[in-house]
Short mmCIF file of C-alpha atoms and ligand atoms in Angstrom, two decimals:
data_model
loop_
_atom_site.label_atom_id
_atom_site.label_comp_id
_atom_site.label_asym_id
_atom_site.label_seq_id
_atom_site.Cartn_x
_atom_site.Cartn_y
_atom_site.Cartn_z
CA UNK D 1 162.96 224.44 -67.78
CA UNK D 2 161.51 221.97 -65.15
CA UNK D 3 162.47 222.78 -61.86
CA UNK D 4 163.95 219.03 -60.57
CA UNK D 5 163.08 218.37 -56.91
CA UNK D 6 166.03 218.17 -54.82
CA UNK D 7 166.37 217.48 -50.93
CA UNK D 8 169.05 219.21 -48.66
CA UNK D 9 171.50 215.73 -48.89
CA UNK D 10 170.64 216.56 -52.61
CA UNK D 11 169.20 213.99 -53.44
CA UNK D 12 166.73 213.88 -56.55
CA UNK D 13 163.15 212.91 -56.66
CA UNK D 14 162.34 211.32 -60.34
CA UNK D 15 159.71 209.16 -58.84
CA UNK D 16 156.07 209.39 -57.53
CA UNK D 17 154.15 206.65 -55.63
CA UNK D 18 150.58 207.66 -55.20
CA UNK D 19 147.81 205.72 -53.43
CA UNK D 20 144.55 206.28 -54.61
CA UNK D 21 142.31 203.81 -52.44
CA UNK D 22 142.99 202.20 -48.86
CA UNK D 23 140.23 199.79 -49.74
CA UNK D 24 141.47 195.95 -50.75
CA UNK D 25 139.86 192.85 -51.26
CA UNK D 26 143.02 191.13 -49.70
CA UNK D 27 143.75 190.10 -45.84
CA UNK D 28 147.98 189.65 -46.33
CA UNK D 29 148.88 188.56 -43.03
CA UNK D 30 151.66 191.61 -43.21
CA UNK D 31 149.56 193.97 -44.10
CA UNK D 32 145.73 193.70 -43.35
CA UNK D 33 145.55 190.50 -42.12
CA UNK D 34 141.92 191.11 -40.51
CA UNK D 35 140.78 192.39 -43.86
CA UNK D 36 139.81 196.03 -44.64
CA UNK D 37 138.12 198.05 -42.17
CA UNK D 38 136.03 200.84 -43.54
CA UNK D 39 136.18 204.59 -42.17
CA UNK D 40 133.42 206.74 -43.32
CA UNK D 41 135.37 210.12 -42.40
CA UNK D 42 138.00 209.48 -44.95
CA UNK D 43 137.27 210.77 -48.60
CA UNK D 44 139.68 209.43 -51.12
CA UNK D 45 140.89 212.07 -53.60
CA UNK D 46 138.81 212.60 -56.41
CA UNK D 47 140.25 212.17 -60.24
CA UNK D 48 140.38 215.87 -60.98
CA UNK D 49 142.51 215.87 -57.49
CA UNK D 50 144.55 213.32 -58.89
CA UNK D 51 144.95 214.82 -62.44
CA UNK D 52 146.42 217.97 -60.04
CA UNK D 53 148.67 215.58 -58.31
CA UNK D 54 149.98 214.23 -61.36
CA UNK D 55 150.55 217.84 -63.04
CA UNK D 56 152.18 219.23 -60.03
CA UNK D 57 154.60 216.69 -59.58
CA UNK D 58 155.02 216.55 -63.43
CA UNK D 59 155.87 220.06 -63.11
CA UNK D 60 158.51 219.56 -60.59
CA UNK D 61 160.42 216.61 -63.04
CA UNK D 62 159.04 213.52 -61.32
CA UNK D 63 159.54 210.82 -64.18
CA UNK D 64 157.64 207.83 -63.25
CA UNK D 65 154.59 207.39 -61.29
CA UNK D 66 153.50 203.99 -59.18
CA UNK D 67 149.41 203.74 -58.59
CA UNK D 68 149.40 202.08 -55.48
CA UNK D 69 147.19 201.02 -52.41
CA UNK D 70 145.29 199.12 -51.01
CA UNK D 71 144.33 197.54 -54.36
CA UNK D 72 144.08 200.00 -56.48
CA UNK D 73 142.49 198.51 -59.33
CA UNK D 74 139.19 198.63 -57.12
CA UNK D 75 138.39 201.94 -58.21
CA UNK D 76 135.82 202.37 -61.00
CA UNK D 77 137.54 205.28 -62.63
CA UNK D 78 140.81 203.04 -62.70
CA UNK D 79 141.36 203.73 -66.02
CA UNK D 80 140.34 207.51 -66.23
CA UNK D 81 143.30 207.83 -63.51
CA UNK D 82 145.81 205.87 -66.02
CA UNK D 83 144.58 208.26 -68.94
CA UNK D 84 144.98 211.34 -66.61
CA UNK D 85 148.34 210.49 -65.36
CA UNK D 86 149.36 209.67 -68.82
CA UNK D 87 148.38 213.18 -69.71
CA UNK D 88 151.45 214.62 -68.67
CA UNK D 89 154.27 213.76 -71.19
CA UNK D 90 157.26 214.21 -68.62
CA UNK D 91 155.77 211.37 -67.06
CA UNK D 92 157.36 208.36 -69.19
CA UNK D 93 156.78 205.56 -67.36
CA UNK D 94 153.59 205.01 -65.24
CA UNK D 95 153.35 201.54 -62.92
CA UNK D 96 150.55 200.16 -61.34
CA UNK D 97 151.26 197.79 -58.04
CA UNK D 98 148.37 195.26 -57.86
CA UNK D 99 147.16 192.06 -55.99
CA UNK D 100 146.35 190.90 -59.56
CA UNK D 101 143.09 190.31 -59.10
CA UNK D 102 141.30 192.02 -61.68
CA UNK D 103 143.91 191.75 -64.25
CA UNK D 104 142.72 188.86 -65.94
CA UNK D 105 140.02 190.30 -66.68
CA UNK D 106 140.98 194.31 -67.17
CA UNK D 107 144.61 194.59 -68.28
CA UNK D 108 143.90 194.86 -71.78
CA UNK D 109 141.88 198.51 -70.79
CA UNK D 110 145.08 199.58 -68.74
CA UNK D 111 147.11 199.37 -71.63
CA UNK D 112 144.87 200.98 -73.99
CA UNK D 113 144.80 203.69 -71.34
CA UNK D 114 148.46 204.05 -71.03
CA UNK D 115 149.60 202.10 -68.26
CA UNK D 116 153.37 201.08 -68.88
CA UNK D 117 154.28 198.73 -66.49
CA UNK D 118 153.07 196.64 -63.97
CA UNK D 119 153.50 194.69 -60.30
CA UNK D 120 151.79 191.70 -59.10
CA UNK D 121 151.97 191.07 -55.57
CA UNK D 122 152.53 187.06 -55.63
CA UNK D 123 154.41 185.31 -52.10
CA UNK D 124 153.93 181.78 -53.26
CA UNK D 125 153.89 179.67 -56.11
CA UNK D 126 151.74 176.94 -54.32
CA UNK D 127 147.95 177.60 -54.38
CA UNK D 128 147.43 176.33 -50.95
CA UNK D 129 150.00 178.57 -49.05
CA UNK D 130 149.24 181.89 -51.44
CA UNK D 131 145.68 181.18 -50.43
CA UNK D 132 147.21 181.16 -46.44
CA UNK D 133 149.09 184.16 -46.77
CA UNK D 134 146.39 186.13 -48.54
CA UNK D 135 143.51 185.41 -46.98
CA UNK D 136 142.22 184.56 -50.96
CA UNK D 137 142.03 181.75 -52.75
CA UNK D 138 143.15 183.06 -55.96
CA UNK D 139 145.94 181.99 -57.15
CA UNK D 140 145.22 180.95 -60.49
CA UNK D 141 143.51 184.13 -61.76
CA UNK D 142 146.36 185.74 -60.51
CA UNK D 143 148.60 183.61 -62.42
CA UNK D 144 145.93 184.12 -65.34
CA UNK D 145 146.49 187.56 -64.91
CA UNK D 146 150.30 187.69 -65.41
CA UNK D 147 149.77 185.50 -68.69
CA UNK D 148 147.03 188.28 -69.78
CA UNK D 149 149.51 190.62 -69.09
CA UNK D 150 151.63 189.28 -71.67
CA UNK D 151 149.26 188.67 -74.24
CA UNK D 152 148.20 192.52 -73.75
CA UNK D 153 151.59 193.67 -74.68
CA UNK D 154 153.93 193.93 -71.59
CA UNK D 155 157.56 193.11 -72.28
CA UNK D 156 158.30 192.52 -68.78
CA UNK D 157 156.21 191.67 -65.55
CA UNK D 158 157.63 192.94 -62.09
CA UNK D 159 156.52 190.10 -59.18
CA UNK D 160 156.46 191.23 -55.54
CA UNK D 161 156.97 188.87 -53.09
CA UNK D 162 157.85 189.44 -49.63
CA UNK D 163 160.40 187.49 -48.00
CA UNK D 164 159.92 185.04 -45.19
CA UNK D 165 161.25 182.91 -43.01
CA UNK D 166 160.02 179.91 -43.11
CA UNK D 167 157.14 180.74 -45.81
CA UNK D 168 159.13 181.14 -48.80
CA UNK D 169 163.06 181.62 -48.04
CA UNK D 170 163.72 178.53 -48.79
CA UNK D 171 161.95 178.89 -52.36
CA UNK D 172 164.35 180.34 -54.60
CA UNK D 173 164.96 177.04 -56.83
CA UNK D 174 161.17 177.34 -57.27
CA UNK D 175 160.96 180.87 -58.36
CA UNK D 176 163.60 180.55 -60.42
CA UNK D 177 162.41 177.60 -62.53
CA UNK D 178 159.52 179.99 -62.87
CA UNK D 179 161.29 182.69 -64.46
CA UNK D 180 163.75 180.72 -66.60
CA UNK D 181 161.31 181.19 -69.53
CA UNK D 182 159.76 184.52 -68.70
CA UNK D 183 160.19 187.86 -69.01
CA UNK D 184 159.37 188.74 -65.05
CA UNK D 185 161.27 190.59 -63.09
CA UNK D 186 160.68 188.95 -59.30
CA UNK D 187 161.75 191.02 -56.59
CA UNK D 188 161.94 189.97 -52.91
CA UNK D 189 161.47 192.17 -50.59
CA UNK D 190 162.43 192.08 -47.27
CA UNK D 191 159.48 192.01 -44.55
CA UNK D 192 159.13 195.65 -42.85
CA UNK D 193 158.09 195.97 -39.38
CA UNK D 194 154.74 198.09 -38.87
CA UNK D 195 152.84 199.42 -36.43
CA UNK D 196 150.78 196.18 -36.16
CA UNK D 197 152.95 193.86 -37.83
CA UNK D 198 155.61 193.74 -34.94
CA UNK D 199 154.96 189.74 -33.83
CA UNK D 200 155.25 188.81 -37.19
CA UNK D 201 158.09 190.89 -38.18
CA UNK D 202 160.29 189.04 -35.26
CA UNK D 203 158.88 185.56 -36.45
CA UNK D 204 159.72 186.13 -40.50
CA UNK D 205 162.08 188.74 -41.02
CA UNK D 206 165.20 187.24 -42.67
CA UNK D 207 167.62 189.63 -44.92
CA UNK D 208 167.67 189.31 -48.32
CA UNK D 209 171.47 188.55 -47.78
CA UNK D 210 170.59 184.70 -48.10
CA UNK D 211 168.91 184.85 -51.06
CA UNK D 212 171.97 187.48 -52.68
CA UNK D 213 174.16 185.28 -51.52
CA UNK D 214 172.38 181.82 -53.55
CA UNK D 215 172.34 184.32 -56.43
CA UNK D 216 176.28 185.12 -56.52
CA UNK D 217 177.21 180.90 -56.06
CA UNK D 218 174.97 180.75 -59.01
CA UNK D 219 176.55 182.98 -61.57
CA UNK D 220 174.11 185.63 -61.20
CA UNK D 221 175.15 189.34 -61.52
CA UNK D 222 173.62 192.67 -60.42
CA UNK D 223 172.61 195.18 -62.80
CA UNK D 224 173.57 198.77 -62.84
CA UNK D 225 170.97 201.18 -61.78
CA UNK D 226 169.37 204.37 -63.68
CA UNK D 227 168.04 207.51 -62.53
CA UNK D 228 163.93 206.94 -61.77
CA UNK D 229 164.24 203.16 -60.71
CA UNK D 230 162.68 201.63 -57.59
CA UNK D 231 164.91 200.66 -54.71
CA UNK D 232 165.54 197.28 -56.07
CA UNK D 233 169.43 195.77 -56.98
CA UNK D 234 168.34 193.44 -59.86
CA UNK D 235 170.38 190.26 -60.71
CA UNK D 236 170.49 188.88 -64.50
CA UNK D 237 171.69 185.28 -65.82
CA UNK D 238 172.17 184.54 -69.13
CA UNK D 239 170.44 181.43 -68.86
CA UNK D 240 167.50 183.27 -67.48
CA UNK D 241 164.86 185.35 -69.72
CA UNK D 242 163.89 186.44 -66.04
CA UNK D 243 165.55 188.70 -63.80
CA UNK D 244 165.87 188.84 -59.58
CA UNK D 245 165.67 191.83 -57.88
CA UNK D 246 166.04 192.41 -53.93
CA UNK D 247 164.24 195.44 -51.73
CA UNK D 248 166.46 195.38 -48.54
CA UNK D 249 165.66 198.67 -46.77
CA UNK D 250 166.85 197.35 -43.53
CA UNK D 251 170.58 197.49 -45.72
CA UNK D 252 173.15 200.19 -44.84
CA UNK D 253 173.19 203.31 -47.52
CA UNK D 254 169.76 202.09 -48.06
CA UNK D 255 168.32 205.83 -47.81
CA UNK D 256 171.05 206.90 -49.67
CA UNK D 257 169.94 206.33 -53.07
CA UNK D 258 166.15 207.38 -52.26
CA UNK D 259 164.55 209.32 -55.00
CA UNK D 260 160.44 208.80 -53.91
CA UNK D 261 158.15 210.51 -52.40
CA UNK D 262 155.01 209.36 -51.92
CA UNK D 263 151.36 210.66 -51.88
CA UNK D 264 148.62 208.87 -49.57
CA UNK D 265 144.80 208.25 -50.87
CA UNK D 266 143.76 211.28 -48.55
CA UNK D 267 146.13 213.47 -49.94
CA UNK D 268 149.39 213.72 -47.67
CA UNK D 269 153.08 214.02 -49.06
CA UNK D 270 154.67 211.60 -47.01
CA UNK D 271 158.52 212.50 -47.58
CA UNK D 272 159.52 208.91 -46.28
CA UNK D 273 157.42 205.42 -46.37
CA UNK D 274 158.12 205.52 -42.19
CA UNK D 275 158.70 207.99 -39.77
CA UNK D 276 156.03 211.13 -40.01
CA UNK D 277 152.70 212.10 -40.14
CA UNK D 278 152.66 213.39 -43.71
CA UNK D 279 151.76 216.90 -45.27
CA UNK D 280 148.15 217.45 -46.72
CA UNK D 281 148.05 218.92 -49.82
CA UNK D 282 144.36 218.55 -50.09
CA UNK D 283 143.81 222.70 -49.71
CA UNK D 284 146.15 223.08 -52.93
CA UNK D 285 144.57 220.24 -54.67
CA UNK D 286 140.66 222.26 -55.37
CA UNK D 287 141.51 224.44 -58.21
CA UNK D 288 143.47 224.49 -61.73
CA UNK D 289 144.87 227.65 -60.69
CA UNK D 290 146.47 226.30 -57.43
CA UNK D 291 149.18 224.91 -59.33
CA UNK D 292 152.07 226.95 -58.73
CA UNK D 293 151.02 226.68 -55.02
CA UNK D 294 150.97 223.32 -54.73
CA UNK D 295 154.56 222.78 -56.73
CA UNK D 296 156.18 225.28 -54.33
CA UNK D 297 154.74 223.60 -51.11
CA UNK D 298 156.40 220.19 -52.55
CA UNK D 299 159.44 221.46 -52.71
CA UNK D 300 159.70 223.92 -49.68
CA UNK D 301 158.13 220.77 -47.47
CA UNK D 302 160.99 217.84 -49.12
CA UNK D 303 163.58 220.28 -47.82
CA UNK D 304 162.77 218.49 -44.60
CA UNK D 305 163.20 215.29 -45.57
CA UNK D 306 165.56 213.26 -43.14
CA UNK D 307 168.60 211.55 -44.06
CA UNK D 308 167.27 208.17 -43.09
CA UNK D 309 164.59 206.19 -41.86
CA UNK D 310 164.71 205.11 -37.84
CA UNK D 311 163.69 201.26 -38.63
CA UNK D 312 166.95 200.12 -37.53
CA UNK D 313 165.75 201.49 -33.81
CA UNK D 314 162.48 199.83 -34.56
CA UNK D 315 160.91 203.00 -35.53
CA UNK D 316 158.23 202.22 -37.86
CA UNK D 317 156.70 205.64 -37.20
CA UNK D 318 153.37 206.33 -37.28
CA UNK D 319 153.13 203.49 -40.10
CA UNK D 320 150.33 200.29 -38.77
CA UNK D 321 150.37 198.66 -41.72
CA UNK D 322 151.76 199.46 -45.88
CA UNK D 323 147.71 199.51 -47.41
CA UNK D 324 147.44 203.31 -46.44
CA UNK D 325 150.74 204.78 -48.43
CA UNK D 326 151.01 201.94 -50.48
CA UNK D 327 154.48 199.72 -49.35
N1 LIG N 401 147.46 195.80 -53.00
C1 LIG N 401 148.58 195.96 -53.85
C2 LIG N 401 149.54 194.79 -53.74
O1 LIG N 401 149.46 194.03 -52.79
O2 LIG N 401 150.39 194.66 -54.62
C3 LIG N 401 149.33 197.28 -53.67
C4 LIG N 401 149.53 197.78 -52.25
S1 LIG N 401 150.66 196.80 -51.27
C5 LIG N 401 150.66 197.70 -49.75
C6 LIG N 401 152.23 197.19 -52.02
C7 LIG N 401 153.33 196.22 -51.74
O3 LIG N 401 153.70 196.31 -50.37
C8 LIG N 401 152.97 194.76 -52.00
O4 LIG N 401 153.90 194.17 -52.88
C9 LIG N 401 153.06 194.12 -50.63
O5 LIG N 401 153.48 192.80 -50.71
C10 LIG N 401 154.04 195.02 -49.93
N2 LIG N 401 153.92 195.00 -48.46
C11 LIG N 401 152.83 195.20 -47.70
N3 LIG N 401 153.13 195.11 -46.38
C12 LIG N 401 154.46 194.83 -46.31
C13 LIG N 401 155.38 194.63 -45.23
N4 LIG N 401 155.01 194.70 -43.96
N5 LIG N 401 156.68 194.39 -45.54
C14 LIG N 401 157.09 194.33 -46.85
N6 LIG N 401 156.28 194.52 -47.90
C15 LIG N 401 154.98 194.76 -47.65
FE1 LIG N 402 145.88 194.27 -49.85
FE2 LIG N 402 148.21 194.63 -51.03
FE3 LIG N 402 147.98 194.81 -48.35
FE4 LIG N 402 147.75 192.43 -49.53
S1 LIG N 402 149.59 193.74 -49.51
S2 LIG N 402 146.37 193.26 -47.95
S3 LIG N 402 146.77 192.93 -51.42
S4 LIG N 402 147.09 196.17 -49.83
#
């Protein structure tokens, strides 16, 4: 029998977000707005470290795994770390969160490898003001991307787009048209204050209350959740082959329901997406034989996982920006 992490609130942990790059190709003015900045002392983890990740927590009944970033489809051996992940049959469902850059053009290989689901990072449906928040001007191969996506296979598309005010709160008639006759699951999420991000978080935080809100007048209705998903509630219409979700970790109870953990590109378990300086597991990560190590450390280390995040004090932790664990 699998040995199912639990924390001292006993809570469960089903779910695995692991970056595997801090590089992107991206300058989101929330996250790296002054583009990457490269740091020869870090070494990304290798794949066999990341074949080690993904049997540990495997081993410890994590369900679901997110590859994350920085843009993790920069790697070259992408799709060895799909196929290695995939490797591990407890793990039924394994996500990718993207800019969507290369998916036009790669999707097809994810799938093949085993990739089950996918996120596309999109904050605008006009070209101009995508291109302004993104520091890219590439909307339409994103928007290729998502079609590609389709064609490949992919029931359902999740969209990311973070919620702001005066950028896009005032979109929702617009997203919605877009998702009347698709399949994509578009989930706002609310803008998190970072290290670096603190101007802009005063500027264009707004709750996702106001969007909820337009939801409910409009006969939409939230969806109950199971065991391994994200932190999203997730509205459905019946006139709508697309669904809404909302991120809105600045919510009361939010923590309550947590069931990630997260691993960054260097190798740290970060027990919480703020708030600590994570725990390198890099030592247990060299050998085959370390396995048994590495399981126990995850466990022993989540029993010291706090009850909540400190945002609310505007806490963000040691956390500058989301491309180095991943959002
Ligand atoms: N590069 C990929 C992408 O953009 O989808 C994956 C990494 S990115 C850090 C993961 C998610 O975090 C994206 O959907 C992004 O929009 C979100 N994100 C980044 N910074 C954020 C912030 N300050 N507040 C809310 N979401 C943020
Ligand atoms: Fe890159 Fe994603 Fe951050 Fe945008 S949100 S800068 S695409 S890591």
């Amino acid at each position: 029998m699998v040995s199912q992490l639990t924390d001292a609130f006993d809570r469960k942990f089903y779910y695995l977000r692991l970056s595997i790059t801090d590089v992107c190709n991206f300058r989101c003015n929330y996250c790296l707005p002054d583009g990457y900045k490269p740091n020869s002392n870090k070494r990304f983890l290798t794949l066999d470290e990341i074949k080690r990740v993904g049997r540990g927590f495997a081993g410890l009944g994590t369900e679901k795994v997110r590859l994350t970033g920085g843009e993790p489809t920069l790697r070259r051996d992408f799709v060895d770390i799909v196929a290695a992940i995939r490797e591990n049959s407890a793990i039924k469902t394994l996500a990718v969160t993207t800019n969507g850059y290369r998916m036009a053009r790669d999707i097809q290989s994810w799938k093949d490898a085993g990739l089950t689901s996918v996120n596309v990072s999109v904050d605008s449906l006009d070209a101009r003001q995508f291109h302004a928040i993104t520091g890219q001007d590439k909307f339409r191969q994103v928007m290729e991307g998502i079609d590609a996506g389709f064609a490949a296979g992919f029931k359902k598309i999740k969209v990311n787009t973070v919620l702001m005010r005066d950028v896009n709160d005032r979109s929702l008639a617009t997203f919605l048209d877009w998702i009347k006759h698709r399949p994509i699951q578009l989930r706002f999420i609310e803008l998190m204050e970072t290290g670096e991000g603190t101007d802009l978080f005063r500027k264009h935080h707004v709750s996702g209350e106001v969007i909820r809100q337009q939801l409910l007048e409009r006969g939409w209705q939230q969806a109950i959740r199971s065991r391994s998903d994200g932190p999203a509630q997730v509205f459905s219409h019946p006139d709508y082959q697309g669904e809404i979700g909302l991120i809105m970790p600045y919510e009361k109870d939010f923590c309550l329901s947590c069931n990630r953990l997260r691993v960054s590109a260097v190798g740290h378990l970060h027990l919480c997406l703020f708030g600590e300086q994570g725990i390198s597991l890099r030592d247990l990560l060299e050998e085959d034989s370390q396995l048994e190590a590495l399981k126990d450390r995850i466990q022993e280390k989540l029993q010291t996982k706090k009850q909540t995040h400190f945002l609310h004090q505007g806490n963000s932790g040691i956390t500058q920006n989301l491309s180095f664990i991943g959002g």
